[in-house]
Amino acid sequence: MTWTHVSDVLFWDSAPAKLYGVRGIPANFLVDRDGVIVAKNLHGEDLEKAIAELLK
């Protein structure tokens, strides 16, 4: 599995943080096959369910 990892020294003032609504670190985004963010900051069972739904 591959993913993009982003680090930015501007923190909350960076363009990606503002664009994607990053409010904390770490933050995670679930992206569908079309590149659309479908969920943010899921963990544990919630993350597993969301991934399973996307893989159907």
Short mmCIF file of N, CA and C in Angstrom, two decimals:
data_model
loop_
_atom_site.label_atom_id
_atom_site.label_comp_id
_atom_site.label_asym_id
_atom_site.label_seq_id
_atom_site.Cartn_x
_atom_site.Cartn_y
_atom_site.Cartn_z
N MET A 1 0.85 -1.17 0.00
CA MET A 1 0.00 0.00 0.00
C MET A 1 0.90 1.23 0.00
N THR A 2 0.59 2.16 -0.85
CA THR A 2 1.36 3.41 -0.89
C THR A 2 0.47 4.58 -0.49
N TRP A 3 1.08 5.62 0.01
CA TRP A 3 0.34 6.82 0.39
C TRP A 3 1.29 8.01 0.36
N THR A 4 0.73 9.17 0.37
CA THR A 4 1.52 10.39 0.40
C THR A 4 1.68 10.84 1.84
N HIS A 5 2.89 11.13 2.23
CA HIS A 5 3.19 11.62 3.57
C HIS A 5 3.62 13.08 3.41
N VAL A 6 3.01 13.96 4.18
CA VAL A 6 3.30 15.39 4.06
C VAL A 6 3.77 15.93 5.41
N SER A 7 4.84 16.70 5.38
CA SER A 7 5.33 17.39 6.56
C SER A 7 5.57 18.84 6.15
N ASP A 8 5.13 19.76 6.99
CA ASP A 8 5.25 21.17 6.62
C ASP A 8 5.59 21.99 7.86
N VAL A 9 6.65 22.78 7.78
CA VAL A 9 7.07 23.57 8.93
C VAL A 9 6.18 24.78 9.19
N LEU A 10 5.26 25.07 8.28
CA LEU A 10 4.34 26.19 8.51
C LEU A 10 3.14 25.78 9.35
N PHE A 11 3.06 24.50 9.66
CA PHE A 11 1.98 23.96 10.49
C PHE A 11 0.62 24.41 9.99
N TRP A 12 -0.18 25.04 10.84
CA TRP A 12 -1.58 25.37 10.53
C TRP A 12 -1.70 26.47 9.49
N ASP A 13 -0.61 27.19 9.24
CA ASP A 13 -0.65 28.26 8.25
C ASP A 13 -0.29 27.79 6.84
N SER A 14 0.03 26.51 6.70
CA SER A 14 0.41 26.01 5.38
C SER A 14 -0.81 25.85 4.49
N ALA A 15 -0.59 25.94 3.20
CA ALA A 15 -1.69 25.79 2.24
C ALA A 15 -2.37 24.43 2.35
N PRO A 16 -1.62 23.29 2.45
CA PRO A 16 -2.30 22.00 2.58
C PRO A 16 -3.14 21.89 3.86
N ALA A 17 -2.63 22.42 4.97
CA ALA A 17 -3.39 22.36 6.22
C ALA A 17 -4.70 23.12 6.10
N LYS A 18 -4.65 24.28 5.49
CA LYS A 18 -5.86 25.07 5.29
C LYS A 18 -6.80 24.40 4.29
N LEU A 19 -6.25 23.89 3.19
CA LEU A 19 -7.05 23.27 2.14
C LEU A 19 -7.80 22.04 2.65
N TYR A 20 -7.11 21.19 3.43
CA TYR A 20 -7.71 19.93 3.87
C TYR A 20 -8.29 19.98 5.27
N GLY A 21 -8.20 21.11 5.92
CA GLY A 21 -8.80 21.25 7.24
C GLY A 21 -8.07 20.51 8.34
N VAL A 22 -6.74 20.43 8.25
CA VAL A 22 -5.96 19.76 9.29
C VAL A 22 -6.04 20.58 10.56
N ARG A 23 -6.48 19.95 11.63
CA ARG A 23 -6.65 20.64 12.91
C ARG A 23 -5.78 20.03 14.01
N GLY A 24 -5.13 18.92 13.70
CA GLY A 24 -4.29 18.26 14.70
C GLY A 24 -3.30 17.34 14.02
N ILE A 25 -2.30 16.95 14.78
CA ILE A 25 -1.28 16.05 14.28
C ILE A 25 -1.22 14.86 15.23
N PRO A 26 -1.27 13.63 14.77
CA PRO A 26 -1.39 13.27 13.36
C PRO A 26 -2.81 13.42 12.86
N ALA A 27 -2.94 13.62 11.59
CA ALA A 27 -4.24 13.66 10.91
C ALA A 27 -4.20 12.60 9.82
N ASN A 28 -5.34 11.99 9.54
CA ASN A 28 -5.38 11.04 8.43
C ASN A 28 -6.62 11.29 7.59
N PHE A 29 -6.48 10.98 6.32
CA PHE A 29 -7.54 11.20 5.35
C PHE A 29 -7.72 9.94 4.54
N LEU A 30 -8.95 9.48 4.41
CA LEU A 30 -9.26 8.32 3.59
C LEU A 30 -9.72 8.85 2.24
N VAL A 31 -9.01 8.41 1.20
CA VAL A 31 -9.24 8.92 -0.15
C VAL A 31 -9.75 7.79 -1.03
N ASP A 32 -10.81 8.05 -1.79
CA ASP A 32 -11.34 7.00 -2.66
C ASP A 32 -10.54 6.90 -3.95
N ARG A 33 -10.94 5.98 -4.82
CA ARG A 33 -10.20 5.73 -6.07
C ARG A 33 -10.16 6.94 -6.99
N ASP A 34 -11.10 7.85 -6.81
CA ASP A 34 -11.14 9.05 -7.64
C ASP A 34 -10.37 10.21 -7.04
N GLY A 35 -9.72 9.97 -5.89
CA GLY A 35 -8.95 11.02 -5.23
C GLY A 35 -9.77 11.95 -4.36
N VAL A 36 -11.00 11.54 -4.05
CA VAL A 36 -11.89 12.36 -3.22
C VAL A 36 -11.74 11.95 -1.76
N ILE A 37 -11.56 12.92 -0.88
CA ILE A 37 -11.49 12.63 0.55
C ILE A 37 -12.88 12.23 1.02
N VAL A 38 -13.01 11.01 1.54
CA VAL A 38 -14.31 10.51 1.97
C VAL A 38 -14.44 10.43 3.48
N ALA A 39 -13.32 10.55 4.20
CA ALA A 39 -13.36 10.53 5.66
C ALA A 39 -12.07 11.13 6.19
N LYS A 40 -12.16 11.68 7.41
CA LYS A 40 -10.98 12.27 8.05
C LYS A 40 -10.88 11.77 9.48
N ASN A 41 -9.65 11.51 9.89
CA ASN A 41 -9.31 11.22 11.28
C ASN A 41 -10.09 10.07 11.89
N LEU A 42 -10.26 9.00 11.11
CA LEU A 42 -10.89 7.79 11.64
C LEU A 42 -9.82 6.92 12.28
N HIS A 43 -10.22 6.15 13.28
CA HIS A 43 -9.31 5.25 13.98
C HIS A 43 -10.04 3.96 14.30
N GLY A 44 -9.27 2.91 14.52
CA GLY A 44 -9.81 1.64 14.99
C GLY A 44 -10.93 1.09 14.12
N GLU A 45 -12.00 0.68 14.77
CA GLU A 45 -13.12 0.04 14.09
C GLU A 45 -13.77 0.96 13.05
N ASP A 46 -13.86 2.24 13.34
CA ASP A 46 -14.45 3.17 12.37
C ASP A 46 -13.63 3.21 11.08
N LEU A 47 -12.31 3.20 11.21
CA LEU A 47 -11.44 3.20 10.04
C LEU A 47 -11.58 1.89 9.27
N GLU A 48 -11.60 0.78 9.98
CA GLU A 48 -11.75 -0.52 9.33
C GLU A 48 -13.05 -0.61 8.55
N LYS A 49 -14.14 -0.13 9.13
CA LYS A 49 -15.44 -0.16 8.45
C LYS A 49 -15.42 0.70 7.19
N ALA A 50 -14.84 1.88 7.28
CA ALA A 50 -14.80 2.79 6.13
C ALA A 50 -13.96 2.19 5.00
N ILE A 51 -12.84 1.58 5.33
CA ILE A 51 -12.00 0.95 4.31
C ILE A 51 -12.74 -0.22 3.67
N ALA A 52 -13.37 -1.05 4.49
CA ALA A 52 -14.12 -2.20 3.96
C ALA A 52 -15.21 -1.73 3.00
N GLU A 53 -15.88 -0.66 3.34
CA GLU A 53 -16.95 -0.14 2.48
C GLU A 53 -16.38 0.34 1.14
N LEU A 54 -15.23 0.99 1.17
CA LEU A 54 -14.63 1.47 -0.07
C LEU A 54 -14.13 0.33 -0.95
N LEU A 55 -13.73 -0.77 -0.34
CA LEU A 55 -13.18 -1.89 -1.10
C LEU A 55 -14.25 -2.80 -1.69
N LYS A 56 -15.51 -2.55 -1.41
CA LYS A 56 -16.60 -3.38 -1.94
C LYS A 56 -16.69 -3.24 -3.44
#
